[in-house]
mmCIF file of C-alpha atoms in Angstrom:
data_model
loop_
_atom_site.group_PDB
_atom_site.id
_atom_site.type_symbol
_atom_site.label_atom_id
_atom_site.label_comp_id
_atom_site.label_asym_id
_atom_site.label_seq_id
_atom_site.Cartn_x
_atom_site.Cartn_y
_atom_site.Cartn_z
ATOM 1 C CA MET A 1 15.895 -14.589 2.271
ATOM 2 C CA LYS A 2 12.123 -14.640 2.045
ATOM 3 C CA VAL A 3 10.331 -11.361 1.325
ATOM 4 C CA LEU A 4 6.707 -10.793 2.359
ATOM 5 C CA VAL A 5 4.740 -8.197 0.390
ATOM 6 C CA PRO A 6 1.211 -7.174 1.491
ATOM 7 C CA VAL A 7 -0.972 -5.805 -1.329
ATOM 8 C CA LYS A 8 -4.408 -4.187 -1.338
ATOM 9 C CA ARG A 9 -7.195 -4.070 -3.915
ATOM 10 C CA VAL A 10 -8.354 -0.466 -4.320
ATOM 11 C CA LEU A 11 -10.258 1.768 -6.707
ATOM 12 C CA ASP A 12 -8.050 2.337 -9.743
ATOM 13 C CA TYR A 13 -6.210 5.653 -9.497
ATOM 14 C CA ASN A 14 -7.486 6.711 -12.943
ATOM 15 C CA VAL A 15 -11.135 6.425 -11.842
ATOM 16 C CA LYS A 16 -12.924 9.435 -10.357
ATOM 17 C CA PRO A 17 -14.538 8.316 -7.068
ATOM 18 C CA ARG A 18 -18.313 8.663 -6.748
ATOM 19 C CA VAL A 19 -20.047 9.002 -3.401
ATOM 20 C CA LYS A 20 -23.064 6.800 -2.778
ATOM 21 C CA ALA A 21 -26.415 8.570 -2.876
ATOM 22 C CA ASP A 22 -27.023 7.862 0.834
ATOM 23 C CA GLY A 23 -23.565 9.194 1.809
ATOM 24 C CA THR A 24 -22.461 5.934 3.445
ATOM 25 C CA GLY A 25 -19.288 5.547 1.404
ATOM 26 C CA VAL A 26 -17.664 5.470 -2.028
ATOM 27 C CA ASP A 27 -19.585 3.687 -4.772
ATOM 28 C CA LEU A 28 -17.501 0.713 -5.958
ATOM 29 C CA ALA A 29 -20.161 -0.883 -8.162
ATOM 30 C CA ASN A 30 -19.101 -1.450 -11.777
ATOM 31 C CA VAL A 31 -15.824 0.466 -11.449
ATOM 32 C CA LYS A 32 -12.285 -0.641 -12.237
ATOM 33 C CA MET A 33 -10.293 -1.937 -9.273
ATOM 34 C CA SER A 34 -6.542 -2.526 -9.240
ATOM 35 C CA MET A 35 -3.531 -2.999 -6.980
ATOM 36 C CA ASN A 36 -2.697 -0.082 -4.725
ATOM 37 C CA PRO A 37 0.100 1.822 -6.592
ATOM 38 C CA PHE A 38 2.414 1.933 -3.559
ATOM 39 C CA ASP A 39 2.010 -1.834 -3.105
ATOM 40 C CA GLU A 40 2.805 -2.343 -6.779
ATOM 41 C CA ILE A 41 6.098 -0.549 -6.150
ATOM 42 C CA ALA A 42 6.698 -2.860 -3.171
ATOM 43 C CA VAL A 43 6.173 -5.950 -5.361
ATOM 44 C CA GLU A 44 8.569 -4.559 -7.972
ATOM 45 C CA GLU A 45 11.236 -3.899 -5.337
ATOM 46 C CA ALA A 46 10.922 -7.443 -4.003
ATOM 47 C CA ILE A 47 11.316 -8.824 -7.537
ATOM 48 C CA ARG A 48 14.430 -6.707 -8.084
ATOM 49 C CA LEU A 49 15.917 -8.045 -4.855
ATOM 50 C CA LYS A 50 15.271 -11.570 -6.117
ATOM 51 C CA GLU A 51 16.869 -10.760 -9.466
ATOM 52 C CA LYS A 52 19.968 -9.549 -7.577
ATOM 53 C CA GLY A 53 20.107 -12.848 -5.717
ATOM 54 C CA VAL A 54 19.265 -11.238 -2.375
ATOM 55 C CA ALA A 55 15.772 -12.709 -2.048
ATOM 56 C CA THR A 56 14.988 -16.369 -2.625
ATOM 57 C CA GLU A 57 11.181 -16.315 -2.370
ATOM 58 C CA ILE A 58 8.483 -13.642 -2.634
ATOM 59 C CA VAL A 59 5.185 -14.198 -0.842
ATOM 60 C CA VAL A 60 2.331 -11.752 -1.452
ATOM 61 C CA VAL A 61 -0.617 -11.480 0.918
ATOM 62 C CA SER A 62 -3.903 -9.608 0.642
ATOM 63 C CA ILE A 63 -6.696 -9.046 3.132
ATOM 64 C CA GLY A 64 -10.155 -8.394 1.717
ATOM 65 C CA GLU A 65 -12.990 -9.871 -0.276
ATOM 66 C CA GLN A 66 -12.686 -12.855 -2.606
ATOM 67 C CA LYS A 67 -12.142 -10.583 -5.618
ATOM 68 C CA ALA A 68 -8.739 -9.665 -4.177
ATOM 69 C CA GLN A 69 -7.549 -12.867 -5.850
ATOM 70 C CA GLU A 70 -7.254 -10.804 -9.035
ATOM 71 C CA THR A 71 -4.815 -8.453 -7.318
ATOM 72 C CA LEU A 72 -2.748 -11.367 -6.030
ATOM 73 C CA ARG A 73 -2.660 -12.947 -9.487
ATOM 74 C CA THR A 74 -1.339 -9.639 -10.841
ATOM 75 C CA ALA A 75 1.490 -9.748 -8.291
ATOM 76 C CA LEU A 76 2.193 -13.383 -9.185
ATOM 77 C CA ALA A 77 2.304 -12.439 -12.873
ATOM 78 C CA MET A 78 4.824 -9.708 -12.093
ATOM 79 C CA GLY A 79 7.129 -12.279 -10.490
ATOM 80 C CA ALA A 80 5.989 -13.226 -6.971
ATOM 81 C CA ASP A 81 6.233 -16.940 -6.127
ATOM 82 C CA ARG A 82 3.075 -17.617 -4.116
ATOM 83 C CA ALA A 83 0.155 -15.824 -2.523
ATOM 84 C CA ILE A 84 -2.053 -15.837 0.557
ATOM 85 C CA LEU A 85 -5.589 -14.435 0.544
ATOM 86 C CA ILE A 86 -7.147 -13.709 3.936
ATOM 87 C CA THR A 87 -10.837 -13.348 3.130
ATOM 88 C CA ALA A 88 -12.636 -10.671 5.121
ATOM 89 C CA GLU A 89 -15.959 -9.183 4.107
ATOM 90 C CA GLY A 90 -16.327 -5.481 4.818
ATOM 91 C CA PRO A 91 -13.630 -2.955 5.732
ATOM 92 C CA VAL A 92 -10.627 -4.028 7.805
ATOM 93 C CA GLU A 93 -8.974 -1.221 9.732
ATOM 94 C CA PRO A 94 -5.173 -0.739 9.723
ATOM 95 C CA LEU A 95 -4.747 -2.262 13.198
ATOM 96 C CA GLY A 96 -6.652 -5.366 12.125
ATOM 97 C CA VAL A 97 -4.521 -5.606 8.987
ATOM 98 C CA ALA A 98 -1.318 -5.178 11.019
ATOM 99 C CA LYS A 99 -2.359 -7.911 13.473
ATOM 100 C CA LEU A 100 -3.081 -10.331 10.631
ATOM 101 C CA LEU A 101 0.210 -9.510 8.907
ATOM 102 C CA ALA A 102 2.053 -10.043 12.194
ATOM 103 C CA LYS A 103 0.561 -13.539 12.411
ATOM 104 C CA VAL A 104 1.501 -14.243 8.787
ATOM 105 C CA ALA A 105 5.044 -13.023 9.501
ATOM 106 C CA GLU A 106 5.323 -15.327 12.517
ATOM 107 C CA GLU A 107 4.229 -18.222 10.317
ATOM 108 C CA GLU A 108 6.325 -17.394 7.234
ATOM 109 C CA GLN A 109 9.416 -16.006 9.000
ATOM 110 C CA PRO A 110 10.399 -13.506 6.260
ATOM 111 C CA GLY A 111 13.677 -11.631 6.404
ATOM 112 C CA LEU A 112 12.050 -8.501 5.008
ATOM 113 C CA ILE A 113 8.526 -7.126 4.722
ATOM 114 C CA ILE A 114 7.980 -4.524 1.999
ATOM 115 C CA LEU A 115 4.635 -2.729 1.699
ATOM 116 C CA GLY A 116 3.255 0.514 0.344
ATOM 117 C CA LYS A 117 3.493 3.503 2.660
ATOM 118 C CA GLN A 118 -0.280 4.006 2.350
ATOM 119 C CA ALA A 119 -3.347 2.877 0.436
ATOM 120 C CA ILE A 120 -4.879 5.440 -1.915
ATOM 121 C CA ASP A 121 -8.431 4.677 -0.763
ATOM 122 C CA ASP A 122 -8.171 5.609 2.925
ATOM 123 C CA ASP A 123 -4.697 7.285 2.997
ATOM 124 C CA ASN A 124 -4.162 6.214 6.611
ATOM 125 C CA ASN A 125 -0.404 5.559 6.388
ATOM 126 C CA GLN A 126 -0.553 3.403 9.542
ATOM 127 C CA THR A 127 -0.217 -0.300 8.740
ATOM 128 C CA GLY A 128 3.569 -0.465 8.301
ATOM 129 C CA GLN A 129 4.234 1.413 11.521
ATOM 130 C CA MET A 130 1.716 -0.656 13.501
ATOM 131 C CA LEU A 131 3.201 -3.866 12.110
ATOM 132 C CA GLY A 132 6.676 -2.768 13.166
ATOM 133 C CA ALA A 133 5.421 -2.129 16.707
ATOM 134 C CA LEU A 134 3.626 -5.495 16.918
ATOM 135 C CA LEU A 135 6.658 -7.458 15.686
ATOM 136 C CA GLY A 136 9.278 -5.331 17.417
ATOM 137 C CA TRP A 137 11.170 -4.937 14.109
ATOM 138 C CA GLY A 138 13.036 -1.912 12.816
ATOM 139 C CA GLN A 139 11.284 0.041 10.091
ATOM 140 C CA GLY A 140 12.289 2.341 7.257
ATOM 141 C CA THR A 141 9.304 4.329 5.997
ATOM 142 C CA PHE A 142 8.862 6.386 2.786
ATOM 143 C CA ALA A 143 11.744 4.530 1.133
ATOM 144 C CA SER A 144 13.218 5.919 -2.090
ATOM 145 C CA LYS A 145 16.158 3.473 -2.120
ATOM 146 C CA VAL A 146 16.670 0.024 -0.565
ATOM 147 C CA GLU A 147 20.018 -1.780 -0.358
ATOM 148 C CA VAL A 148 20.381 -5.118 1.435
ATOM 149 C CA SER A 149 23.854 -6.067 2.631
ATOM 150 C CA GLY A 150 24.450 -9.124 4.776
ATOM 151 C CA ASP A 151 22.178 -9.078 7.813
ATOM 152 C CA SER A 152 21.152 -5.420 7.435
ATOM 153 C CA VAL A 153 19.340 -3.133 5.016
ATOM 154 C CA ASP A 154 20.071 0.524 4.227
ATOM 155 C CA VAL A 155 16.903 2.498 3.557
ATOM 156 C CA THR A 156 17.046 5.995 2.088
ATOM 157 C CA ARG A 157 13.966 7.892 3.262
ATOM 158 C CA GLU A 158 12.302 10.985 1.878
ATOM 159 C CA VAL A 159 11.821 13.446 4.740
ATOM 160 C CA ASP A 160 10.831 17.109 4.908
ATOM 161 C CA GLY A 161 14.451 18.254 4.963
ATOM 162 C CA GLY A 162 15.608 16.054 2.083
ATOM 163 C CA LEU A 163 16.939 12.492 2.329
ATOM 164 C CA GLU A 164 17.778 10.411 5.387
ATOM 165 C CA THR A 165 19.457 6.980 5.319
ATOM 166 C CA VAL A 166 18.863 4.481 8.123
ATOM 167 C CA LYS A 167 20.515 1.084 8.633
ATOM 168 C CA LEU A 168 18.158 -1.598 9.910
ATOM 169 C CA LYS A 169 19.030 -5.022 11.248
ATOM 170 C CA LEU A 170 17.096 -7.792 9.504
ATOM 171 C CA PRO A 171 14.326 -8.808 9.814
ATOM 172 C CA ALA A 172 12.895 -5.372 9.089
ATOM 173 C CA ILE A 173 9.957 -3.526 7.569
ATOM 174 C CA VAL A 174 10.171 -1.110 4.628
ATOM 175 C CA THR A 175 7.325 1.056 3.336
ATOM 176 C CA THR A 176 7.691 2.331 -0.224
ATOM 177 C CA ASP A 177 7.466 5.816 -1.690
ATOM 178 C CA LEU A 178 6.680 6.670 -5.319
ATOM 179 C CA ARG A 179 10.285 7.333 -6.340
ATOM 180 C CA LEU A 180 11.627 3.932 -5.275
ATOM 181 C CA ASN A 181 11.137 2.330 -8.698
ATOM 182 C CA GLU A 182 8.969 1.998 -11.809
ATOM 183 C CA PRO A 183 6.820 -1.175 -11.654
ATOM 184 C CA ARG A 184 7.016 -3.516 -14.635
ATOM 185 C CA TYR A 185 4.146 -4.738 -16.774
ATOM 186 C CA ALA A 186 3.378 -8.431 -16.549
ATOM 187 C CA SER A 187 4.050 -10.292 -19.804
ATOM 188 C CA LEU A 188 1.429 -12.579 -21.323
ATOM 189 C CA PRO A 189 3.444 -15.765 -20.608
ATOM 190 C CA ASN A 190 3.834 -14.715 -16.970
ATOM 191 C CA ILE A 191 0.112 -13.962 -16.707
ATOM 192 C CA MET A 192 -0.586 -17.515 -17.873
ATOM 193 C CA LYS A 193 1.996 -18.960 -15.448
ATOM 194 C CA ALA A 194 0.442 -16.990 -12.563
ATOM 195 C CA LYS A 195 -2.752 -19.026 -12.871
ATOM 196 C CA SER A 196 -0.920 -22.141 -11.715
ATOM 197 C CA LYS A 197 1.087 -20.544 -8.888
ATOM 198 C CA PRO A 198 -0.038 -21.466 -5.334
ATOM 199 C CA LEU A 199 -2.668 -19.254 -3.710
ATOM 200 C CA ALA A 200 -3.655 -20.212 -0.153
ATOM 201 C CA ALA A 201 -7.077 -19.197 1.190
ATOM 202 C CA LYS A 202 -7.291 -18.178 4.846
ATOM 203 C CA THR A 203 -9.639 -16.311 7.172
ATOM 204 C CA PRO A 204 -8.960 -14.022 10.148
ATOM 205 C CA ALA A 205 -10.270 -16.817 12.388
ATOM 206 C CA ASP A 206 -7.435 -19.066 11.179
ATOM 207 C CA TYR A 207 -5.026 -16.616 12.786
ATOM 208 C CA GLY A 208 -7.179 -15.917 15.833
ATOM 209 C CA VAL A 209 -7.549 -12.223 14.991
ATOM 210 C CA ASP A 210 -10.727 -10.205 15.521
ATOM 211 C CA VAL A 211 -11.085 -7.668 12.701
ATOM 212 C CA THR A 212 -14.357 -6.142 13.880
ATOM 213 C CA PRO A 213 -14.160 -2.401 13.047
ATOM 214 C CA ARG A 214 -13.650 -0.056 15.979
ATOM 215 C CA LEU A 215 -14.718 2.995 13.984
ATOM 216 C CA SER A 216 -17.886 3.747 12.058
ATOM 217 C CA VAL A 217 -18.297 6.048 9.069
ATOM 218 C CA VAL A 218 -20.813 8.766 9.900
ATOM 219 C CA LYS A 219 -20.980 10.358 6.469
ATOM 220 C CA VAL A 220 -19.038 10.631 3.209
ATOM 221 C CA GLU A 221 -19.472 13.629 0.944
ATOM 222 C CA GLU A 222 -17.656 15.142 -2.014
ATOM 223 C CA PRO A 223 -15.495 18.215 -1.371
ATOM 224 C CA ALA A 224 -16.997 21.582 -2.216
ATOM 225 C CA LYS A 225 -16.416 22.672 -5.783
ATOM 226 C CA ARG A 226 -13.595 25.144 -6.198
ATOM 227 C CA THR A 227 -14.753 28.690 -6.853
ATOM 228 C CA ALA A 228 -13.356 30.730 -9.746
ATOM 229 C CA GLY A 229 -10.329 32.928 -9.123
ATOM 230 C CA VAL A 230 -10.267 36.715 -9.317
ATOM 231 C CA LYS A 231 -7.718 38.807 -11.207
ATOM 232 C CA VAL A 232 -6.219 41.776 -9.397
ATOM 233 C CA ALA A 233 -4.697 44.871 -10.940
ATOM 234 C CA ASP A 234 -1.732 45.286 -8.593
ATOM 235 C CA VAL A 235 -0.070 44.152 -5.348
ATOM 236 C CA ASP A 236 -2.025 46.636 -3.208
ATOM 237 C CA GLU A 237 -5.324 45.187 -4.387
ATOM 238 C CA LEU A 238 -4.009 41.652 -3.728
ATOM 239 C CA VAL A 239 -2.972 42.548 -0.173
ATOM 240 C CA GLY A 240 -6.334 44.217 0.414
ATOM 241 C CA LYS A 241 -8.224 41.095 -0.630
ATOM 242 C CA LEU A 242 -5.990 38.877 1.496
ATOM 243 C CA LYS A 243 -6.633 41.103 4.519
ATOM 244 C CA ALA A 244 -10.370 40.956 3.857
ATOM 245 C CA LEU A 245 -10.155 37.156 3.914
ATOM 246 C CA GLY A 246 -8.091 37.203 7.089
ATOM 247 C CA VAL A 247 -5.114 35.514 5.395
ATOM 248 C CA VAL A 248 -2.745 38.346 6.350
ATOM 249 C CA ALA A 249 -2.954 40.830 9.170
#
């Protein structure tokens, strides 16, 4: 079974975002970029499926600027077999990403698509669901456990009430949650091997997909700084302050 894993290059989660002086977006100049953490979990899960003998090939795909090659090479160093880079300058909205991934899926014919439940830069949490709708495949979102058996996959999902397990007929789509696994570090030999693994370069035009943004960013600004707390002497004073703020009646 072939597994397709989309990955995204984002601002590293350890870096504090800075807003551009003109308020048009987040300043990405001279800052560390890395693979989206949820996508890293997706790559790890695909590798584990291959180690179990369930998957035979892992294909990673990224949509973005040329520098996304670095992210793909990281996935290849972890254990993916080959990569596809769809070069697109500027932001690509979730629907555009889903349409491109649907075309890639039609071309590659994977048995399973595993991707992060959301990207930490825009937090949209939309691509996996849109991709499922475009392909007409079953989907298991927020996965904390994935078990493939025959022509189906059992996905344990984290929901508000606890855990829910769904059985999906393959091919299917799984979006990963943080508790699914702990991604491995790429070893130096594998990093060297990744440089020679195939990486195909494509464009949205190759797939006949228009990725022109439908939304425009009006303004980006940092959240207001949190004000200092106030100590209260007793419960009555606490209730009084909450009533003054309109929190309680």
